[in-house]
PDB file of C-alpha atoms in Angstrom:
ATOM      1  CA  UNK I   1      10.927  -6.234   8.526  1.00  0.00           C
ATOM      2  CA  UNK I   2      13.521  -6.210   5.766  1.00  0.00           C
ATOM      3  CA  UNK I   3      14.672  -3.239   3.686  1.00  0.00           C
ATOM      4  CA  UNK I   4      16.024  -3.526   0.146  1.00  0.00           C
ATOM      5  CA  UNK I   5      17.912  -0.602  -1.414  1.00  0.00           C
ATOM      6  CA  UNK I   6      19.009  -0.275  -5.046  1.00  0.00           C
ATOM      7  CA  UNK I   7      20.264   2.630  -7.148  1.00  0.00           C
ATOM      8  CA  UNK I   8      23.260   4.869  -6.707  1.00  0.00           C
ATOM      9  CA  UNK I   9      23.819   6.458  -3.340  1.00  0.00           C
ATOM     10  CA  UNK I  10      23.141  10.188  -3.288  1.00  0.00           C
ATOM     11  CA  UNK I  11      20.256  10.096  -5.705  1.00  0.00           C
ATOM     12  CA  UNK I  12      16.787  11.234  -4.523  1.00  0.00           C
ATOM     13  CA  UNK I  13      15.292   8.555  -2.264  1.00  0.00           C
ATOM     14  CA  UNK I  14      12.036   6.881  -3.268  1.00  0.00           C
ATOM     15  CA  UNK I  15      10.245   4.453  -0.940  1.00  0.00           C
ATOM     16  CA  UNK I  16       7.750   1.862  -2.178  1.00  0.00           C
ATOM     17  CA  UNK I  17       5.468   0.221   0.429  1.00  0.00           C
ATOM     18  CA  UNK I  18       3.559  -2.895  -0.572  1.00  0.00           C
ATOM     19  CA  UNK I  19      -0.022  -3.762   0.256  1.00  0.00           C
ATOM     20  CA  UNK I  20      -1.775  -6.475   2.238  1.00  0.00           C
ATOM     21  CA  UNK I  21      -1.039 -10.048   1.198  1.00  0.00           C
ATOM     22  CA  UNK I  22       1.924  -9.035  -0.964  1.00  0.00           C
ATOM     23  CA  UNK I  23       5.622  -8.379  -0.475  1.00  0.00           C
ATOM     24  CA  UNK I  24       8.263  -6.124  -2.004  1.00  0.00           C
ATOM     25  CA  UNK I  25       9.559  -8.534  -4.635  1.00  0.00           C
ATOM     26  CA  UNK I  26       6.201  -9.618  -6.015  1.00  0.00           C
ATOM     27  CA  UNK I  27       4.874  -6.066  -6.016  1.00  0.00           C
ATOM     28  CA  UNK I  28       7.839  -3.958  -7.105  1.00  0.00           C
ATOM     29  CA  UNK I  29      10.649  -6.074  -8.587  1.00  0.00           C
ATOM     30  CA  UNK I  30      10.354  -4.636 -12.100  1.00  0.00           C
ATOM     31  CA  UNK I  31       9.227  -1.080 -11.188  1.00  0.00           C
ATOM     32  CA  UNK I  32      11.999  -0.755  -8.584  1.00  0.00           C
ATOM     33  CA  UNK I  33      14.607  -1.815 -11.125  1.00  0.00           C
ATOM     34  CA  UNK I  34      13.383   0.766 -13.625  1.00  0.00           C
ATOM     35  CA  UNK I  35      13.176   3.532 -11.026  1.00  0.00           C
ATOM     36  CA  UNK I  36      16.675   2.740  -9.743  1.00  0.00           C
ATOM     37  CA  UNK I  37      18.120   4.139 -12.982  1.00  0.00           C
ATOM     38  CA  UNK I  38      17.151   7.586 -11.694  1.00  0.00           C
ATOM     39  CA  UNK I  39      16.498   7.230  -7.962  1.00  0.00           C
ATOM     40  CA  UNK I  40      17.782   5.547  -4.826  1.00  0.00           C
ATOM     41  CA  UNK I  41      14.919   3.071  -4.416  1.00  0.00           C
ATOM     42  CA  UNK I  42      13.911   1.582  -1.079  1.00  0.00           C
ATOM     43  CA  UNK I  43      11.448  -1.276  -0.806  1.00  0.00           C
ATOM     44  CA  UNK I  44      10.410  -2.991   2.391  1.00  0.00           C
ATOM     45  CA  UNK I  45       9.011  -6.372   3.349  1.00  0.00           C
ATOM     46  CA  UNK I  46       6.700  -5.511   6.219  1.00  0.00           C
ATOM     47  CA  UNK I  47       6.436  -7.651   9.346  1.00  0.00           C
ATOM     48  CA  UNK I  48       4.586 -10.848   8.530  1.00  0.00           C
ATOM     49  CA  UNK I  49       5.676 -10.622   4.906  1.00  0.00           C
ATOM     50  CA  UNK I  50       9.449 -10.883   5.369  1.00  0.00           C
ATOM     51  CA  UNK I  51       9.853 -14.657   5.651  1.00  0.00           C
ATOM     52  CA  UNK I  52      11.380 -14.336   9.117  1.00  0.00           C
ATOM     53  CA  UNK I  53       8.486 -15.752  11.103  1.00  0.00           C
ATOM     54  CA  UNK I  54       7.230 -12.319  12.163  1.00  0.00           C
ATOM     55  CA  UNK I  55       3.574 -11.298  12.355  1.00  0.00           C
ATOM     56  CA  UNK I  56       2.038  -8.037  11.211  1.00  0.00           C
ATOM     57  CA  UNK I  57       0.633  -6.119  14.172  1.00  0.00           C
ATOM     58  CA  UNK I  58      -0.699  -2.669  13.294  1.00  0.00           C
ATOM     59  CA  UNK I  59      -0.347   0.197  10.827  1.00  0.00           C
ATOM     60  CA  UNK I  60       1.403   2.556  13.240  1.00  0.00           C
ATOM     61  CA  UNK I  61       3.932  -0.073  14.349  1.00  0.00           C
ATOM     62  CA  UNK I  62       5.031  -0.535  10.750  1.00  0.00           C
ATOM     63  CA  UNK I  63       5.111   3.216  10.125  1.00  0.00           C
ATOM     64  CA  UNK I  64       7.320   3.806  13.156  1.00  0.00           C
ATOM     65  CA  UNK I  65       9.752   1.019  12.226  1.00  0.00           C
ATOM     66  CA  UNK I  66      10.158   2.430   8.731  1.00  0.00           C
ATOM     67  CA  UNK I  67      10.524   5.932  10.171  1.00  0.00           C
ATOM     68  CA  UNK I  68      13.396   4.786  12.416  1.00  0.00           C
ATOM     69  CA  UNK I  69      15.202   3.408   9.351  1.00  0.00           C
ATOM     70  CA  UNK I  70      14.599   6.597   7.370  1.00  0.00           C
ATOM     71  CA  UNK I  71      15.868   8.815  10.184  1.00  0.00           C
ATOM     72  CA  UNK I  72      19.020   6.745  10.470  1.00  0.00           C
ATOM     73  CA  UNK I  73      19.748   6.439   6.747  1.00  0.00           C
ATOM     74  CA  UNK I  74      18.078   9.435   5.046  1.00  0.00           C
ATOM     75  CA  UNK I  75      17.664  12.062   7.786  1.00  0.00           C
ATOM     76  CA  UNK I  76      13.917  11.391   7.767  1.00  0.00           C
ATOM     77  CA  UNK I  77      13.415  12.771   4.255  1.00  0.00           C
ATOM     78  CA  UNK I  78      12.149  11.236   1.017  1.00  0.00           C
ATOM     79  CA  UNK I  79      11.819  12.627  -2.461  1.00  0.00           C
ATOM     80  CA  UNK I  80       8.799  10.398  -2.986  1.00  0.00           C
ATOM     81  CA  UNK I  81       6.883   7.625  -1.279  1.00  0.00           C
ATOM     82  CA  UNK I  82       4.380   5.330  -2.935  1.00  0.00           C
ATOM     83  CA  UNK I  83       2.032   3.407  -0.679  1.00  0.00           C
ATOM     84  CA  UNK I  84       0.040   0.707  -2.455  1.00  0.00           C
ATOM     85  CA  UNK I  85      -3.290  -0.096  -0.766  1.00  0.00           C
ATOM     86  CA  UNK I  86      -2.414  -0.803   2.900  1.00  0.00           C
ATOM     87  CA  UNK I  87       0.938   0.803   2.133  1.00  0.00           C
ATOM     88  CA  UNK I  88      -0.929   4.081   1.675  1.00  0.00           C
ATOM     89  CA  UNK I  89      -2.227   3.917   5.252  1.00  0.00           C
ATOM     90  CA  UNK I  90       1.342   3.337   6.442  1.00  0.00           C
ATOM     91  CA  UNK I  91       2.685   6.198   4.309  1.00  0.00           C
ATOM     92  CA  UNK I  92       0.118   8.658   5.666  1.00  0.00           C
ATOM     93  CA  UNK I  93       0.759   7.515   9.235  1.00  0.00           C
ATOM     94  CA  UNK I  94       4.497   7.884   8.695  1.00  0.00           C
ATOM     95  CA  UNK I  95       4.157  11.424   7.345  1.00  0.00           C
ATOM     96  CA  UNK I  96       1.612  12.646   9.896  1.00  0.00           C
ATOM     97  CA  UNK I  97       2.462  10.779  13.090  1.00  0.00           C
ATOM     98  CA  UNK I  98       6.171   9.977  12.636  1.00  0.00           C
ATOM     99  CA  UNK I  99       7.302  13.343  11.188  1.00  0.00           C
ATOM    100  CA  UNK I 100       8.856  11.909   8.045  1.00  0.00           C
ATOM    101  CA  UNK I 101       9.145  14.553   5.329  1.00  0.00           C
ATOM    102  CA  UNK I 102       7.805  13.318   1.995  1.00  0.00           C
ATOM    103  CA  UNK I 103       8.056  15.725  -0.919  1.00  0.00           C
ATOM    104  CA  UNK I 104       5.782  13.672  -3.175  1.00  0.00           C
ATOM    105  CA  UNK I 105       3.242  11.303  -1.626  1.00  0.00           C
ATOM    106  CA  UNK I 106       1.595   8.820  -3.997  1.00  0.00           C
ATOM    107  CA  UNK I 107      -1.353   6.867  -2.647  1.00  0.00           C
ATOM    108  CA  UNK I 108      -2.088   4.022  -5.030  1.00  0.00           C
ATOM    109  CA  UNK I 109      -5.578   2.959  -3.935  1.00  0.00           C
ATOM    110  CA  UNK I 110      -4.197   4.016  -0.582  1.00  0.00           C
ATOM    111  CA  UNK I 111      -7.296   4.551   1.538  1.00  0.00           C
ATOM    112  CA  UNK I 112     -10.508   2.611   2.041  1.00  0.00           C
ATOM    113  CA  UNK I 113     -13.229   3.938   4.355  1.00  0.00           C
ATOM    114  CA  UNK I 114     -14.064   1.708   7.340  1.00  0.00           C
ATOM    115  CA  UNK I 115     -16.702  -0.948   6.762  1.00  0.00           C
ATOM    116  CA  UNK I 116     -19.169  -2.346   9.324  1.00  0.00           C
ATOM    117  CA  UNK I 117     -18.329  -5.455  11.336  1.00  0.00           C
ATOM    118  CA  UNK I 118     -14.542  -5.084  10.974  1.00  0.00           C
ATOM    119  CA  UNK I 119     -13.677  -8.316  12.830  1.00  0.00           C
ATOM    120  CA  UNK I 120     -15.995 -10.437  10.690  1.00  0.00           C
ATOM    121  CA  UNK I 121     -14.876  -8.720   7.500  1.00  0.00           C
ATOM    122  CA  UNK I 122     -11.213  -9.206   8.429  1.00  0.00           C
ATOM    123  CA  UNK I 123     -11.805 -12.914   9.060  1.00  0.00           C
ATOM    124  CA  UNK I 124     -13.456 -13.321   5.669  1.00  0.00           C
ATOM    125  CA  UNK I 125     -10.599 -11.516   3.925  1.00  0.00           C
ATOM    126  CA  UNK I 126      -7.977 -13.594   5.758  1.00  0.00           C
ATOM    127  CA  UNK I 127      -9.817 -16.798   4.860  1.00  0.00           C
ATOM    128  CA  UNK I 128     -10.003 -15.688   1.225  1.00  0.00           C
ATOM    129  CA  UNK I 129      -6.323 -14.844   0.898  1.00  0.00           C
ATOM    130  CA  UNK I 130      -5.237 -18.106   2.506  1.00  0.00           C
ATOM    131  CA  UNK I 131      -7.501 -20.090   0.192  1.00  0.00           C
ATOM    132  CA  UNK I 132      -5.867 -18.410  -2.786  1.00  0.00           C
ATOM    133  CA  UNK I 133      -2.380 -19.048  -1.389  1.00  0.00           C
ATOM    134  CA  UNK I 134      -3.225 -22.698  -0.812  1.00  0.00           C
ATOM    135  CA  UNK I 135      -4.502 -22.979  -4.368  1.00  0.00           C
ATOM    136  CA  UNK I 136      -8.099 -24.001  -3.730  1.00  0.00           C
ATOM    137  CA  UNK I 137     -10.320 -20.925  -3.356  1.00  0.00           C
ATOM    138  CA  UNK I 138     -14.028 -21.626  -3.085  1.00  0.00           C
ATOM    139  CA  UNK I 139     -16.511 -20.140  -5.528  1.00  0.00           C
ATOM    140  CA  UNK I 140     -17.736 -17.933  -2.656  1.00  0.00           C
ATOM    141  CA  UNK I 141     -14.195 -16.628  -2.146  1.00  0.00           C
ATOM    142  CA  UNK I 142     -13.635 -15.948  -5.830  1.00  0.00           C
ATOM    143  CA  UNK I 143     -16.945 -14.113  -6.118  1.00  0.00           C
ATOM    144  CA  UNK I 144     -16.325 -12.067  -2.977  1.00  0.00           C
ATOM    145  CA  UNK I 145     -12.747 -11.131  -3.816  1.00  0.00           C
ATOM    146  CA  UNK I 146     -13.657 -10.237  -7.382  1.00  0.00           C
ATOM    147  CA  UNK I 147     -16.495  -8.013  -6.176  1.00  0.00           C
ATOM    148  CA  UNK I 148     -14.286  -6.325  -3.582  1.00  0.00           C
ATOM    149  CA  UNK I 149     -11.082  -5.985  -5.620  1.00  0.00           C
ATOM    150  CA  UNK I 150     -12.439  -6.080  -9.194  1.00  0.00           C
ATOM    151  CA  UNK I 151      -9.332  -8.142  -9.889  1.00  0.00           C
ATOM    152  CA  UNK I 152      -8.672 -11.752  -8.910  1.00  0.00           C
ATOM    153  CA  UNK I 153      -5.225 -12.136  -7.364  1.00  0.00           C
ATOM    154  CA  UNK I 154      -3.183 -15.095  -8.479  1.00  0.00           C
ATOM    155  CA  UNK I 155      -1.251 -17.236  -6.036  1.00  0.00           C
ATOM    156  CA  UNK I 156       1.990 -16.187  -7.725  1.00  0.00           C
ATOM    157  CA  UNK I 157       1.270 -12.523  -6.911  1.00  0.00           C
ATOM    158  CA  UNK I 158       0.832 -13.002  -3.177  1.00  0.00           C
ATOM    159  CA  UNK I 159       3.400 -13.368  -0.410  1.00  0.00           C
ATOM    160  CA  UNK I 160       3.910 -17.093   0.258  1.00  0.00           C
ATOM    161  CA  UNK I 161       4.978 -16.431   3.861  1.00  0.00           C
ATOM    162  CA  UNK I 162       1.904 -14.490   5.024  1.00  0.00           C
ATOM    163  CA  UNK I 163       0.004 -16.277   7.780  1.00  0.00           C
ATOM    164  CA  UNK I 164      -3.711 -16.086   8.446  1.00  0.00           C
ATOM    165  CA  UNK I 165      -3.001 -13.958  11.518  1.00  0.00           C
ATOM    166  CA  UNK I 166      -0.885 -11.508   9.536  1.00  0.00           C
ATOM    167  CA  UNK I 167      -3.626 -11.068   6.919  1.00  0.00           C
ATOM    168  CA  UNK I 168      -6.288 -10.700   9.605  1.00  0.00           C
ATOM    169  CA  UNK I 169      -4.232  -8.139  11.550  1.00  0.00           C
ATOM    170  CA  UNK I 170      -3.454  -6.242   8.351  1.00  0.00           C
ATOM    171  CA  UNK I 171      -7.094  -5.942   7.339  1.00  0.00           C
ATOM    172  CA  UNK I 172      -8.357  -5.223  10.835  1.00  0.00           C
ATOM    173  CA  UNK I 173      -5.713  -2.544  11.364  1.00  0.00           C
ATOM    174  CA  UNK I 174      -6.797  -0.818   8.142  1.00  0.00           C
ATOM    175  CA  UNK I 175     -10.452  -1.003   9.180  1.00  0.00           C
ATOM    176  CA  UNK I 176      -9.712   0.534  12.595  1.00  0.00           C
ATOM    177  CA  UNK I 177      -7.164   3.114  11.418  1.00  0.00           C
ATOM    178  CA  UNK I 178      -8.332   6.694  11.860  1.00  0.00           C
ATOM    179  CA  UNK I 179      -7.275   9.636   9.732  1.00  0.00           C
ATOM    180  CA  UNK I 180      -4.708  11.706  11.684  1.00  0.00           C
ATOM    181  CA  UNK I 181      -5.823  14.994  13.240  1.00  0.00           C
ATOM    182  CA  UNK I 182      -3.001  16.726  11.370  1.00  0.00           C
ATOM    183  CA  UNK I 183      -3.805  15.118   8.005  1.00  0.00           C
ATOM    184  CA  UNK I 184      -3.967  18.611   6.502  1.00  0.00           C
ATOM    185  CA  UNK I 185      -0.164  18.773   6.403  1.00  0.00           C
ATOM    186  CA  UNK I 186      -0.565  16.583   3.301  1.00  0.00           C
ATOM    187  CA  UNK I 187      -2.892  19.083   1.635  1.00  0.00           C
ATOM    188  CA  UNK I 188      -0.839  19.787  -1.466  1.00  0.00           C
ATOM    189  CA  UNK I 189      -0.811  19.062  -5.208  1.00  0.00           C
ATOM    190  CA  UNK I 190       2.220  16.886  -4.454  1.00  0.00           C
ATOM    191  CA  UNK I 191      -0.137  14.432  -2.744  1.00  0.00           C
ATOM    192  CA  UNK I 192      -1.586  12.250  -5.497  1.00  0.00           C
ATOM    193  CA  UNK I 193      -4.276   9.595  -5.151  1.00  0.00           C
ATOM    194  CA  UNK I 194      -4.400   6.965  -7.898  1.00  0.00           C
ATOM    195  CA  UNK I 195      -7.221   4.514  -8.513  1.00  0.00           C
ATOM    196  CA  UNK I 196      -8.567   2.205 -11.183  1.00  0.00           C
ATOM    197  CA  UNK I 197     -11.984   2.845 -12.690  1.00  0.00           C
ATOM    198  CA  UNK I 198     -13.296  -0.456 -11.311  1.00  0.00           C
ATOM    199  CA  UNK I 199     -12.335   0.240  -7.683  1.00  0.00           C
ATOM    200  CA  UNK I 200     -15.664   1.406  -6.272  1.00  0.00           C
ATOM    201  CA  UNK I 201     -14.706   1.240  -2.577  1.00  0.00           C
ATOM    202  CA  UNK I 202     -11.397   2.956  -3.270  1.00  0.00           C
ATOM    203  CA  UNK I 203     -13.067   5.770  -5.213  1.00  0.00           C
ATOM    204  CA  UNK I 204     -15.284   6.400  -2.195  1.00  0.00           C
ATOM    205  CA  UNK I 205     -12.172   6.559  -0.027  1.00  0.00           C
ATOM    206  CA  UNK I 206     -10.516   9.074  -2.345  1.00  0.00           C
ATOM    207  CA  UNK I 207     -13.547  11.357  -2.018  1.00  0.00           C
ATOM    208  CA  UNK I 208     -13.368  11.218   1.771  1.00  0.00           C
ATOM    209  CA  UNK I 209      -9.698  12.196   1.663  1.00  0.00           C
ATOM    210  CA  UNK I 210     -10.458  14.968  -0.810  1.00  0.00           C
ATOM    211  CA  UNK I 211     -12.759  16.603   1.740  1.00  0.00           C
ATOM    212  CA  UNK I 212      -9.794  16.968   4.090  1.00  0.00           C
ATOM    213  CA  UNK I 213      -7.198  17.502   1.353  1.00  0.00           C
ATOM    214  CA  UNK I 214      -8.822  19.704  -1.311  1.00  0.00           C
ATOM    215  CA  UNK I 215      -5.501  20.311  -3.098  1.00  0.00           C
ATOM    216  CA  UNK I 216      -4.794  16.584  -3.432  1.00  0.00           C
ATOM    217  CA  UNK I 217      -4.841  15.332  -7.015  1.00  0.00           C
ATOM    218  CA  UNK I 218      -7.007  12.320  -7.852  1.00  0.00           C
ATOM    219  CA  UNK I 219      -6.068  10.439 -11.011  1.00  0.00           C
ATOM    220  CA  UNK I 220      -7.905   7.508 -12.574  1.00  0.00           C
ATOM    221  CA  UNK I 221      -5.189   5.318 -14.063  1.00  0.00           C
ATOM    222  CA  UNK I 222      -7.490   3.357 -16.370  1.00  0.00           C
ATOM    223  CA  UNK I 223     -10.038   0.571 -16.435  1.00  0.00           C
ATOM    224  CA  UNK I 224      -8.302  -1.488 -13.745  1.00  0.00           C
ATOM    225  CA  UNK I 225      -9.154  -3.270 -10.520  1.00  0.00           C
ATOM    226  CA  UNK I 226      -7.174  -3.282  -7.291  1.00  0.00           C
ATOM    227  CA  UNK I 227      -3.478  -3.822  -8.014  1.00  0.00           C
ATOM    228  CA  UNK I 228      -4.153  -4.867 -11.593  1.00  0.00           C
ATOM    229  CA  UNK I 229      -1.850  -2.340 -13.270  1.00  0.00           C
ATOM    230  CA  UNK I 230       0.988  -3.110 -10.855  1.00  0.00           C
ATOM    231  CA  UNK I 231       0.821  -6.855 -11.374  1.00  0.00           C
ATOM    232  CA  UNK I 232      -0.106  -6.962 -15.055  1.00  0.00           C
ATOM    233  CA  UNK I 233       1.804  -4.054 -16.591  1.00  0.00           C
ATOM    234  CA  UNK I 234       4.773  -3.334 -14.273  1.00  0.00           C
ATOM    235  CA  UNK I 235       6.636  -1.218 -16.851  1.00  0.00           C
ATOM    236  CA  UNK I 236       3.605   1.044 -17.239  1.00  0.00           C
ATOM    237  CA  UNK I 237       3.325   1.114 -13.463  1.00  0.00           C
ATOM    238  CA  UNK I 238       6.880   2.410 -13.159  1.00  0.00           C
ATOM    239  CA  UNK I 239       6.127   5.166 -15.683  1.00  0.00           C
ATOM    240  CA  UNK I 240       3.016   6.066 -13.680  1.00  0.00           C
ATOM    241  CA  UNK I 241       5.071   6.437 -10.494  1.00  0.00           C
ATOM    242  CA  UNK I 242       7.529   8.778 -12.235  1.00  0.00           C
ATOM    243  CA  UNK I 243       4.668  10.805 -13.685  1.00  0.00           C
ATOM    244  CA  UNK I 244       2.824  11.041 -10.368  1.00  0.00           C
ATOM    245  CA  UNK I 245       5.957  12.120  -8.523  1.00  0.00           C
ATOM    246  CA  UNK I 246       6.316  15.002 -10.945  1.00  0.00           C
ATOM    247  CA  UNK I 247       2.602  15.843 -11.070  1.00  0.00           C
TER     248      UNK I 247
END
């Protein structure tokens, strides 16, 4: 796990956590630079995505490692935290199970309800991501990923260091992750769930969270698929983060 920090010391701290198959640079290079004009911006390359030969293990392991860093460097407090996709699981785990105080929690497509046959599904997802990284996805993979994500990831958008095992563990950990018993501590208008109009599975997940967090704001960011705004319009994505943090 590697942390990257930019922006003047003493400014409000904002943490950006990337999703499965990605890393900090390919997800947040432009948005982090824009945000650093106002905030102290922290990005993190999770285990398995840091180029150091590590392997992703589980959501809570990543949450606890980040929490240790935040306690040491920022007294366990953040002005805002954005968790993109799998990063949203980690952000919620960090807030609820690791006692990290987050004033503004932004879940960008940050929760998907569990699906049946998690091991099989995780294998298919890992196979699909590796095919894309290797540059020869099958027509089955392209169809499946497009149906699931409503946006076809390009090789250039994914982490080149992610192994099959890291992708499998990432997906399986999300599928097996359970909402914390104390999730209600996040029940506030300062918890914001963002999704694209094309993200059918994600929209279902937002509704499940809304049952537990009735004060949470749900915002449709436009006619996008999973990660499409972040990858395609990073300047707009940065503006969205600022807006959501002040929502």
